[in-house]
Coordinates of C-alpha atoms in Angstrom, one line a residue:
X29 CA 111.0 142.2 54.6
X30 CA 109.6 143.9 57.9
X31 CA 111.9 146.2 59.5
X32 CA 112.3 143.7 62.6
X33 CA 113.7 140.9 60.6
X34 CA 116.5 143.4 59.1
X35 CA 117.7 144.3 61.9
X36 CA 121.7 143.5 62.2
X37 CA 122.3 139.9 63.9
X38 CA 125.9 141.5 64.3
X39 CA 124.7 144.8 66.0
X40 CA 122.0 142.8 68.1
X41 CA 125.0 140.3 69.5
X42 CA 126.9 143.6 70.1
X43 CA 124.3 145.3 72.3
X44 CA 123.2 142.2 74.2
X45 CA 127.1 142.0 74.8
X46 CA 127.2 145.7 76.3
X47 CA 123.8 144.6 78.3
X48 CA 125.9 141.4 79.2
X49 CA 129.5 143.5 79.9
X50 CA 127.4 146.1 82.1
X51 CA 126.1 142.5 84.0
X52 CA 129.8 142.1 85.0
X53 CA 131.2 145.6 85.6
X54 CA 128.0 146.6 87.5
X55 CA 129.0 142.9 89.9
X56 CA 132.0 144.1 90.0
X57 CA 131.2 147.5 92.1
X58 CA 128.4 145.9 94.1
X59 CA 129.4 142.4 94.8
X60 CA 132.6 143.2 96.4
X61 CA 130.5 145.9 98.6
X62 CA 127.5 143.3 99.4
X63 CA 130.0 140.6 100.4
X64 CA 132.1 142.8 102.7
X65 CA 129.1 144.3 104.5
X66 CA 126.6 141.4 105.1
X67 CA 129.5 138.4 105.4
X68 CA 129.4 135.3 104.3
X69 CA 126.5 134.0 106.5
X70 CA 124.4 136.6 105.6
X71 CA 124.7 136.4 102.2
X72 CA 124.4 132.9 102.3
X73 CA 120.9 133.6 103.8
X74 CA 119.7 135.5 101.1
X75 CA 120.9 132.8 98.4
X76 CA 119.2 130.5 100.0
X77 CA 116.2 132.0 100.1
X78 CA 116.4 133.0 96.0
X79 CA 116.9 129.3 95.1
X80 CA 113.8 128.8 97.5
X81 CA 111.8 131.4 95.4
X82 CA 113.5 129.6 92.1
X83 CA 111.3 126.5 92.4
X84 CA 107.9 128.8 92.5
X85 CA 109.2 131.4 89.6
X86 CA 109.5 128.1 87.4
X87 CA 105.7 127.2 88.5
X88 CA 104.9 130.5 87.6
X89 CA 107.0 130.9 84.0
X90 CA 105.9 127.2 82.6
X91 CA 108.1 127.5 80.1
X92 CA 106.1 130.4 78.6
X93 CA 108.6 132.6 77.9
X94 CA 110.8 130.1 75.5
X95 CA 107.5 128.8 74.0
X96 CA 106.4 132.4 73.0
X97 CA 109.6 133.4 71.8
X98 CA 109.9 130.3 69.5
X99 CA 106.4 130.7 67.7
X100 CA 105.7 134.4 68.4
X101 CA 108.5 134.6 66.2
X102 CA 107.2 133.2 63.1
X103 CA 104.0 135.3 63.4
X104 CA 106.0 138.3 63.7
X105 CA 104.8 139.5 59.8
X106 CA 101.3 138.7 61.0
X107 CA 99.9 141.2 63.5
X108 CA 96.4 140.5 64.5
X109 CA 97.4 136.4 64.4
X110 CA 101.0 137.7 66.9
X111 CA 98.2 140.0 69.0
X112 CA 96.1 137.1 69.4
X113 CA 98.6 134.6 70.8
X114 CA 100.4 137.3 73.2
X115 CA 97.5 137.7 74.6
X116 CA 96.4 134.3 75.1
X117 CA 100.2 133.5 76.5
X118 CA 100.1 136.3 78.4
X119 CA 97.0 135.0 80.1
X120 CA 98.1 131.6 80.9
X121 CA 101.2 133.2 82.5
X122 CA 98.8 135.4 85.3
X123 CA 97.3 131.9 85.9
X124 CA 100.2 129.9 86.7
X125 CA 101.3 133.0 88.7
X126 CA 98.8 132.8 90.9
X127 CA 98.9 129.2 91.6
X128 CA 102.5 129.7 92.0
X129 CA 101.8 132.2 94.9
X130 CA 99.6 129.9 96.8
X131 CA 101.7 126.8 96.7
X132 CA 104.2 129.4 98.0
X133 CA 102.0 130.4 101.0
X134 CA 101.2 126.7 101.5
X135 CA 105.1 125.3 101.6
X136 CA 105.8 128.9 104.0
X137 CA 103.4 128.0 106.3
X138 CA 103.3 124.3 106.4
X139 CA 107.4 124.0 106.2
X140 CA 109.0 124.6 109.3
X141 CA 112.5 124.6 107.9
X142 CA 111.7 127.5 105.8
X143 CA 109.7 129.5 109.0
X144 CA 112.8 131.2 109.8
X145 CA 113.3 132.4 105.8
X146 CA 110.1 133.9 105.9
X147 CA 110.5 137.5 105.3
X148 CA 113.1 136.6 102.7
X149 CA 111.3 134.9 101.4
X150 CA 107.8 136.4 100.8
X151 CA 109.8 139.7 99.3
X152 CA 111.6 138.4 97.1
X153 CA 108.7 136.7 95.5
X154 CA 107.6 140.2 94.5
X155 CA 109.7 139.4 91.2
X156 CA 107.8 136.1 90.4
X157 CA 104.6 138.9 90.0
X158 CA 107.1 141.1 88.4
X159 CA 108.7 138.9 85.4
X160 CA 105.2 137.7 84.4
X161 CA 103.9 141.6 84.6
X162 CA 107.3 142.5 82.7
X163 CA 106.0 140.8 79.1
X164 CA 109.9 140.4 78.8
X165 CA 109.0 138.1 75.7
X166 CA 107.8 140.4 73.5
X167 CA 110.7 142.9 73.6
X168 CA 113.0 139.5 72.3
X169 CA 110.4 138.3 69.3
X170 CA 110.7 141.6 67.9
X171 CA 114.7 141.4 68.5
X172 CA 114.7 145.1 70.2
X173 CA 117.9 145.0 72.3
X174 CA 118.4 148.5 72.0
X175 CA 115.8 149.3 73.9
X176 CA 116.6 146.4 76.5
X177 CA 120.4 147.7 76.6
X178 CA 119.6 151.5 77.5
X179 CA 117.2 149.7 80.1
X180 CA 119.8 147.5 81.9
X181 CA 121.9 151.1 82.0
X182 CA 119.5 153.2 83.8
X183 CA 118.2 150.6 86.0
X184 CA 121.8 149.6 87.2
X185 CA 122.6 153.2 87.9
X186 CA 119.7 153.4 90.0
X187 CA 120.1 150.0 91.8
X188 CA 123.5 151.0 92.4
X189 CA 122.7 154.2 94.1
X190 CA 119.9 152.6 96.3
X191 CA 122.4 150.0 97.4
X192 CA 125.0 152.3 98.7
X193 CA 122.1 154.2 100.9
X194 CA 120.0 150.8 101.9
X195 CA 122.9 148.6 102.8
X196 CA 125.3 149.9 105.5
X197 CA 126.1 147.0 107.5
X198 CA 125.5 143.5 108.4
X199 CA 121.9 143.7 109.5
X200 CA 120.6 144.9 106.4
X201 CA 119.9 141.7 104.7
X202 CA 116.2 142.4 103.8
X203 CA 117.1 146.0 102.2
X204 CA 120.0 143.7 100.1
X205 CA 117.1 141.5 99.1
X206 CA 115.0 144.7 98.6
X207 CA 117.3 145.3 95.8
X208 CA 116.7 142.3 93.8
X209 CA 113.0 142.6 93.8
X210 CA 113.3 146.5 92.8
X211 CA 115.5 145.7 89.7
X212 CA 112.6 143.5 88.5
X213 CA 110.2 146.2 89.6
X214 CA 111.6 148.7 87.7
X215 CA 112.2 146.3 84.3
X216 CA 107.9 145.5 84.9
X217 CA 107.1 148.9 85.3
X218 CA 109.1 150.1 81.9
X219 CA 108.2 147.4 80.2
X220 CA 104.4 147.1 80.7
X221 CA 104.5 150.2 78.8
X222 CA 107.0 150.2 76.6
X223 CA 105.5 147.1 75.3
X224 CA 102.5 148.7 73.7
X225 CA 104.2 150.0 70.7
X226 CA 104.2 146.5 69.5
X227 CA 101.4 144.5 71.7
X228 CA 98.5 145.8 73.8
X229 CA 98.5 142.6 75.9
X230 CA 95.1 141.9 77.2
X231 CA 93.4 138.9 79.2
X232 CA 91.2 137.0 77.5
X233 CA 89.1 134.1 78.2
X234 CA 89.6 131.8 74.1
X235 CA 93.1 130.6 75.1
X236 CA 93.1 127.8 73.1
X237 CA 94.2 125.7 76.0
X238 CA 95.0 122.5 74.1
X239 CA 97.1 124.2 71.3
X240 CA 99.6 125.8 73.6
X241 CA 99.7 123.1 76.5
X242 CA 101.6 120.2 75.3
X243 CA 104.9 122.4 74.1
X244 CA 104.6 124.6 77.3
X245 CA 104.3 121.7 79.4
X246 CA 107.5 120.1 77.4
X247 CA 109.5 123.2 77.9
X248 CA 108.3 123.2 81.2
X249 CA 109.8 119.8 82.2
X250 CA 113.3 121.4 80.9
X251 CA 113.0 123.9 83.0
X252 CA 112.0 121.7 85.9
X253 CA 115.0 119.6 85.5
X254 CA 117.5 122.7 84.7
X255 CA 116.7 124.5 88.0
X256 CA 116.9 121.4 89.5
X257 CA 120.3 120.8 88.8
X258 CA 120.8 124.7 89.3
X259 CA 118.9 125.2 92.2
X260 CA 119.5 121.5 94.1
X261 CA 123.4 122.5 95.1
X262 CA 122.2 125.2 97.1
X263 CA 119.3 124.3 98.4
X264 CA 120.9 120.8 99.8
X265 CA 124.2 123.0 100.4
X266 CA 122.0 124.9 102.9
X267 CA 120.6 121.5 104.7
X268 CA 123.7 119.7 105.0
X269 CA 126.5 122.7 105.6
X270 CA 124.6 125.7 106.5
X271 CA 124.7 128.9 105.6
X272 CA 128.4 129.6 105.9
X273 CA 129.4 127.5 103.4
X274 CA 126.3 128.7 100.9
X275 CA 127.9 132.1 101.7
X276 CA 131.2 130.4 100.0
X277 CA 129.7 128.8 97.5
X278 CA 127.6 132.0 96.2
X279 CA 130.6 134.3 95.5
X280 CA 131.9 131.4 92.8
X281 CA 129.0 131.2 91.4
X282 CA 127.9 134.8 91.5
X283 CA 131.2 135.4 89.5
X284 CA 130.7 132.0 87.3
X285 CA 127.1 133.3 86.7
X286 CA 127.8 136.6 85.6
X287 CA 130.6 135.4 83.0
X288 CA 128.0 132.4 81.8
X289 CA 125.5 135.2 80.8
X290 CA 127.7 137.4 79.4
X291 CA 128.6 134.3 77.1
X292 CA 124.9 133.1 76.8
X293 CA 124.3 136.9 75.3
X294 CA 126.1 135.5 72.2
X295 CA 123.7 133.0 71.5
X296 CA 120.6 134.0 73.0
X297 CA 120.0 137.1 70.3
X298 CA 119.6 134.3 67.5
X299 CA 117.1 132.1 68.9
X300 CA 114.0 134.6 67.6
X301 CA 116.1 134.7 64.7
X302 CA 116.8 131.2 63.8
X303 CA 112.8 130.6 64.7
X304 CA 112.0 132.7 62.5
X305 CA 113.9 131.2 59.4
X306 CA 112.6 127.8 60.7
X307 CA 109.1 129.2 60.2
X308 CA 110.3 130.0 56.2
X309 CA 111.4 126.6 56.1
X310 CA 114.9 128.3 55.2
X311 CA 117.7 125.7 56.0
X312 CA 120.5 127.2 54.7
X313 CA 120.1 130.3 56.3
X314 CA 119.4 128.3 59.8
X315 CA 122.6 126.6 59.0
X316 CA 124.7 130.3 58.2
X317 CA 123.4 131.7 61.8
X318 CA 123.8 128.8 63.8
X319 CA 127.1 128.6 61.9
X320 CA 128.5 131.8 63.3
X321 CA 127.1 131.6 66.9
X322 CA 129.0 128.1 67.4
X323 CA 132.5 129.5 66.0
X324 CA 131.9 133.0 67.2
X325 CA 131.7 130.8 71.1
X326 CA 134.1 128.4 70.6
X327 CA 136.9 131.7 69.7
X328 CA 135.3 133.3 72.9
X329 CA 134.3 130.5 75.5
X330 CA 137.3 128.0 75.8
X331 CA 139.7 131.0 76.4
X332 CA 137.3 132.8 78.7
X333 CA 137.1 129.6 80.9
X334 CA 141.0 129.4 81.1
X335 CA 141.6 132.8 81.4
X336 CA 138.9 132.7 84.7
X337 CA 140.4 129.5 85.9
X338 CA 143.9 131.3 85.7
X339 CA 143.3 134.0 87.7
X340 CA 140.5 133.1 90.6
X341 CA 142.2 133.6 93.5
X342 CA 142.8 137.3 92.5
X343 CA 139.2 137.4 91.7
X344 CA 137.6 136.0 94.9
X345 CA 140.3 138.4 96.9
X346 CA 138.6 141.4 94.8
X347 CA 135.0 139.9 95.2
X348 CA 135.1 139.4 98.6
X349 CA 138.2 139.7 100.5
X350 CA 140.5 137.1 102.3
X351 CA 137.4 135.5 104.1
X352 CA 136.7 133.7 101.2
X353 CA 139.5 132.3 99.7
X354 CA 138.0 129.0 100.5
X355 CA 136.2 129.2 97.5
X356 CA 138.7 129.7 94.8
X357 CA 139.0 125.9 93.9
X358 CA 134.9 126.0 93.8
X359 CA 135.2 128.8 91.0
X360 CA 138.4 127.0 88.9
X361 CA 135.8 123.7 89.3
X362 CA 132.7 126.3 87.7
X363 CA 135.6 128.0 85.6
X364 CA 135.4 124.3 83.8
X365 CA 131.8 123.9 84.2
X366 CA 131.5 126.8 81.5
X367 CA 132.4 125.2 78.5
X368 CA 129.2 122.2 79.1
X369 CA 127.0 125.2 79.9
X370 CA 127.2 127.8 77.2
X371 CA 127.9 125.0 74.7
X372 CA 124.9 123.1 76.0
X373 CA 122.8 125.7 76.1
X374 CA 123.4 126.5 73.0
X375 CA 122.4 123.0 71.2
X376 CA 119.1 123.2 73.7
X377 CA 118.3 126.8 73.7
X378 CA 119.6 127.5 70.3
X379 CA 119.0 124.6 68.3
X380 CA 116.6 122.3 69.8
X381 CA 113.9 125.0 71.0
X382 CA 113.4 126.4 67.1
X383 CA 113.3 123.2 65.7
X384 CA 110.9 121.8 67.9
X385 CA 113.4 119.2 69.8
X386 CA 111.9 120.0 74.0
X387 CA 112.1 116.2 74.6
X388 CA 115.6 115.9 73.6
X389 CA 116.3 118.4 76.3
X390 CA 113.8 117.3 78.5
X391 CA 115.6 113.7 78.6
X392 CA 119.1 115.5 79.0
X393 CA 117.9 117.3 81.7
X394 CA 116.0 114.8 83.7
X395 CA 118.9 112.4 84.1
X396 CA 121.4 115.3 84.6
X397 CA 119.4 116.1 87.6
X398 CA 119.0 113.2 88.9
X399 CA 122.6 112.7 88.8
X400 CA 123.2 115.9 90.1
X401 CA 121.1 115.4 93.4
X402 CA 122.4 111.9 93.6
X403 CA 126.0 113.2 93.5
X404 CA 125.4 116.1 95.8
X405 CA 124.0 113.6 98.3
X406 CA 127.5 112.6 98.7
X407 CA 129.3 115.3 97.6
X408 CA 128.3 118.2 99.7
X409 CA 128.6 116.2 103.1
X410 CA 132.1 115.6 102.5
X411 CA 133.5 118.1 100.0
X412 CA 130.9 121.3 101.0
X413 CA 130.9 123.6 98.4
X414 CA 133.6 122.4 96.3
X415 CA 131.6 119.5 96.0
X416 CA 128.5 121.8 94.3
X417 CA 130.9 122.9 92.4
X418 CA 132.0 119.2 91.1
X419 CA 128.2 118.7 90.5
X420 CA 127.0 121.5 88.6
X421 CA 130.2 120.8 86.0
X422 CA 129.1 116.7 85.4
X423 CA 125.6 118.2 85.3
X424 CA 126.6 120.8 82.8
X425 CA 128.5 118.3 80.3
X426 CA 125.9 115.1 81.0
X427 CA 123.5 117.5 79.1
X428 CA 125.9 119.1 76.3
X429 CA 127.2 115.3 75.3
X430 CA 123.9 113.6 75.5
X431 CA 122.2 116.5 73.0
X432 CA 125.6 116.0 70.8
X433 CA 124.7 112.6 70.5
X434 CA 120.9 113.2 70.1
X435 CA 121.6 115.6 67.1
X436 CA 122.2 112.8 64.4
X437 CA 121.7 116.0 61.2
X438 CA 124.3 118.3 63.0
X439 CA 126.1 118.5 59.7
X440 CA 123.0 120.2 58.5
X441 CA 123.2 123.4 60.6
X442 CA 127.0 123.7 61.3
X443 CA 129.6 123.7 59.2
X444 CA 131.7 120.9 60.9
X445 CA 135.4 122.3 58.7
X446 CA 135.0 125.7 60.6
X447 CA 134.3 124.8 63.7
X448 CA 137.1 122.3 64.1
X449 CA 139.5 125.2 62.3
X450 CA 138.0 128.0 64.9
X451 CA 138.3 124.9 67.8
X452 CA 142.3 124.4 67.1
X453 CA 143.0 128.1 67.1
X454 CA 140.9 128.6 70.2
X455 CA 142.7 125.8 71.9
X456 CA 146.1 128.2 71.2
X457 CA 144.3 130.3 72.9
X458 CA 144.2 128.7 76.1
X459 CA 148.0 127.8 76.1
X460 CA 148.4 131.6 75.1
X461 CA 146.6 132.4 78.6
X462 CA 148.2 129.8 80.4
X463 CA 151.5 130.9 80.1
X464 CA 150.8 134.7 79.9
X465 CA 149.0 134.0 83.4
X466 CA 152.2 131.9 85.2
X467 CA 154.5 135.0 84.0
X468 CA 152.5 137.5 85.3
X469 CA 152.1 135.8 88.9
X470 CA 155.3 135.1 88.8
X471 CA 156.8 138.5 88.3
X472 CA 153.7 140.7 90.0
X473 CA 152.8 139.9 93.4
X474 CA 149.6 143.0 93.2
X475 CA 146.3 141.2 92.6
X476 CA 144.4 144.2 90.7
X477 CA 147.9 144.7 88.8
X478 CA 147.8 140.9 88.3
X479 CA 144.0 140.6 87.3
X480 CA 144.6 144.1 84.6
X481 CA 147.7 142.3 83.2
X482 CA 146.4 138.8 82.8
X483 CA 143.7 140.1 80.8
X484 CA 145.1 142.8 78.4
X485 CA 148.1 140.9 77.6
X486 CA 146.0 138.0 76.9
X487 CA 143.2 139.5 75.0
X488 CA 146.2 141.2 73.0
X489 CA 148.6 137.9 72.4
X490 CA 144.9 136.0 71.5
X491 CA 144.0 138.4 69.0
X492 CA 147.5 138.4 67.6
X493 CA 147.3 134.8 67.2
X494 CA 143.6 135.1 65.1
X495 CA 144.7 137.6 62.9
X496 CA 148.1 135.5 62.3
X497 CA 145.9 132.5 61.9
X498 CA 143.3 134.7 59.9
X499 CA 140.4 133.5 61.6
X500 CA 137.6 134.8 59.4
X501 CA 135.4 136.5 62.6
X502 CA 138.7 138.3 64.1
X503 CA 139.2 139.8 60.3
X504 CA 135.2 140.4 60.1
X505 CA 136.0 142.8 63.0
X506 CA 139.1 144.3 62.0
X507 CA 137.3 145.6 58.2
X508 CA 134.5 146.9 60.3
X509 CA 136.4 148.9 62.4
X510 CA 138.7 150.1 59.2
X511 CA 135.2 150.8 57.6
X512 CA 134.2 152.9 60.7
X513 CA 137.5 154.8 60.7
X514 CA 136.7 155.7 56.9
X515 CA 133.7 157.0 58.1
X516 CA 135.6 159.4 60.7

């Protein structure tokens, strides 16, 4: 067994989760900063222009990323066979890239509705160069989050120093977008090398085109029809409402997204792994890791959504001050929307990638965004950002029930028994929160001191009920820590 493959799924999960925890505490310190400084226009502007750049990044990733994850993967025991498809993937990537960049120029300068965007717009397609440069791939098939977690910590510090010094007041919209582009920078930069104890990634002209098309190109519609759906609320936000209301609608889902990837870190450090036993042809083992993920989400994700739902008001206050309290019902409406996301994503990302299932999610996807834009067509007009909000969510759960549905052998990589026990005990949970939540507000009129108590008493109460309960992942954690006291 290769020293990769032995690594700890449990102390993998744990650092993606600090790498995922330092995603909200470092929000937490700059968000509130970047909202009070550029305003809600302002920031609106800049969102606007990101979901612009979204549509080219996707031109430019293809899908590459998941593809070479899945099968890069199973060569992982196999060096010069692993060397030869990185580099072969890495080429195809530099090629879509470029043709990215010129439908870019094209759309910039034949699209007068984006003229006034420009400058936004052209910096921060630095990153689309950047994330292909970045390899980021390689650093998940060979399941090194260590080095990805002491990453995310340097690079934070240093983001968050630069944005203290580059953004002083409202006019300093392109040094906020500068910020963006010099995270992914500095993640290309430290990766290209970093990268090299594993792959030298070269160009090279035997790509073996017809080999690697047909799954990119499936992925590829996924991802087309994903950022659709993600991208589309925005974008048509920004046409019909302006950029006030995108301003609005970005603090809820600034706060919504950086909660969805902490969550998303659960799952997303077993994908190379589950691949990998795919590649064995190791069922039972596919079945014990998906297994875990699903019960170790359900415990985590239903609560989570609550708790967020519970306390939003005193969130957006903290985010972004009193000037954008109109968005709390748009963040209780995405507080919701996170259960069909993380749970989706984890049959499509989790499941249906490593086995080989793209059209599944291409079909779930396709539809959901077509309902999406259809919806937001007469949403936004009349309901502006809460009705993006409304969107996203029957996006979000069109594409978690269709893949339930689709997945006729669930019972063959989830054990049904513990996810309904770990389901009941999680929906406790929620009713735990609920009414931990109503007390608090009720007798605490602070919103920090209401945010601080919400959570610790509920976290506490929650765990209280697992152990009483004797949930099996709650007692997991409570012999390791015993075992690590030992060790003291």
């Amino acid at each position: 067994m290769v020293k990769n493959q032995s690594k700890s799924l449990g102390i993998n999960a744990a650092l993606n989760a600090i790498r995922s925890g330092l995603s909200v505490i470092f929000p937490l310190i700059t968000y509130p900063y970047a909202f009070r400084i550029l305003h809600a226009e302002n920031i609106g502007r800049v969102n606007y222009a990101l979901s612009i750049i979204g549509y080219f990044s996707l031109i430019a990733a293809l899908g590459i990323s998941t593809y070479a994850v899945r099968e890069g993967a199973k060569l992982r025991n196999e060096k010069v066979r692993l060397n030869k498809f990185c580099n072969q993937i890495f080429t195809i990537n530099i090629v879509t890239s470029i043709i990215s960049y010129i439908l870019l120029l094209f759309c910039i300068c034949n699209i007068k509705a984006l003229g006034e965007y420009k400058q936004l717009i052209l910096l921060l397609s630095l990153s689309v160069g950047f994330s292909t440069l970045g390899v980021e791939w390689i650093n998940t098939i060979y399941e090194d989050f260590l080095y990805v977690t002491v990453r995310s910590i340097v690079i934070y510090i240093l983001t968050l120093v630069l944005l203290f010094i580059l953004v002083r007041d409202q006019n300093d919209v392109l040094q906020y977008a500068l910020l963006s582009v010099a995270n992914s920078g500095l993640i290309c930069i430290s990766n290209w090398f970093y990268c090299k104890r594993y792959i030298r990634v070269r160009l090279t002209k035997k790509l073996e085109i017809k080999k690697h098309i047909k799954p990119v190109l499936t992925i590829f519609a996924n991802s087309v029809a994903t950022t659709i759906y993600v991208n589309a609320d925005i974008t048509m936000l920004g046409l019909f409402s302006g950029d006030y209301y995108v301003g609005l609608y970005s603090i809820a889902v600034k706060i919504y997204n950086v909660i969805k990837t902490m969550l998303a870190a659960v799952y997303s450090v077993a994908v190379p792994r589950i691949s990998f036993f795919i590649g064995q042809n190791d069922k039972s083992k596919v079945k014990q890791v998906f297994t875990s993920v699903c019960t170790a989400l359900t415990i985590i994700l239903l609560p989570a959504g609550v708790g967020l739902a519970t306390i939003s008001r005193e969130v957006v206050i903290v985010m972004g001050g009193t000037e954008y309290l109109d968005s709390v019902l748009t963040l209780q409406i995405l507080s919701f929307s996170l259960i069909g996301a993380i749970f989706g994503g984890m049959f499509t990302y989790c499941l249906n990638i490593p086995l080989g299932r793209e059209k599944v999610n291409v079909k779930a996807t396709t539809i959901s965004a077509m309902v999406n834009i259809g919806l937001n067509m007469v949403m936004i007009p009349i309901f502006k950002q809460n009705g993006a909000a409304l969107t996203t969510a029957v996006a979000e759960f069109f594409v978690l029930i269709y893949c339930c549905f689709s997945c006729k052998d669930i019972e063959e990589y989830l054990d049904i028994k513990a996810f309904k026990s770990d389901l009941l005990q999680s929906l406790i949970g929620c009713v735990i929160i609920i009414i931990v939540s109503s007390i608090v507000k009720y007798y605490w009129k602070g919103v920090l001191l209401r945010i601080v108590l919400v959570i610790s008493l509920s976290v506490m109460l929650y765990g209280l009920e697992l152990v009483l309960l004797k949930n099996e992942l709650m007692l997991q954690l409570l012999e390791k820590l015993r075992n690590l006291n030992k060790l003291k």
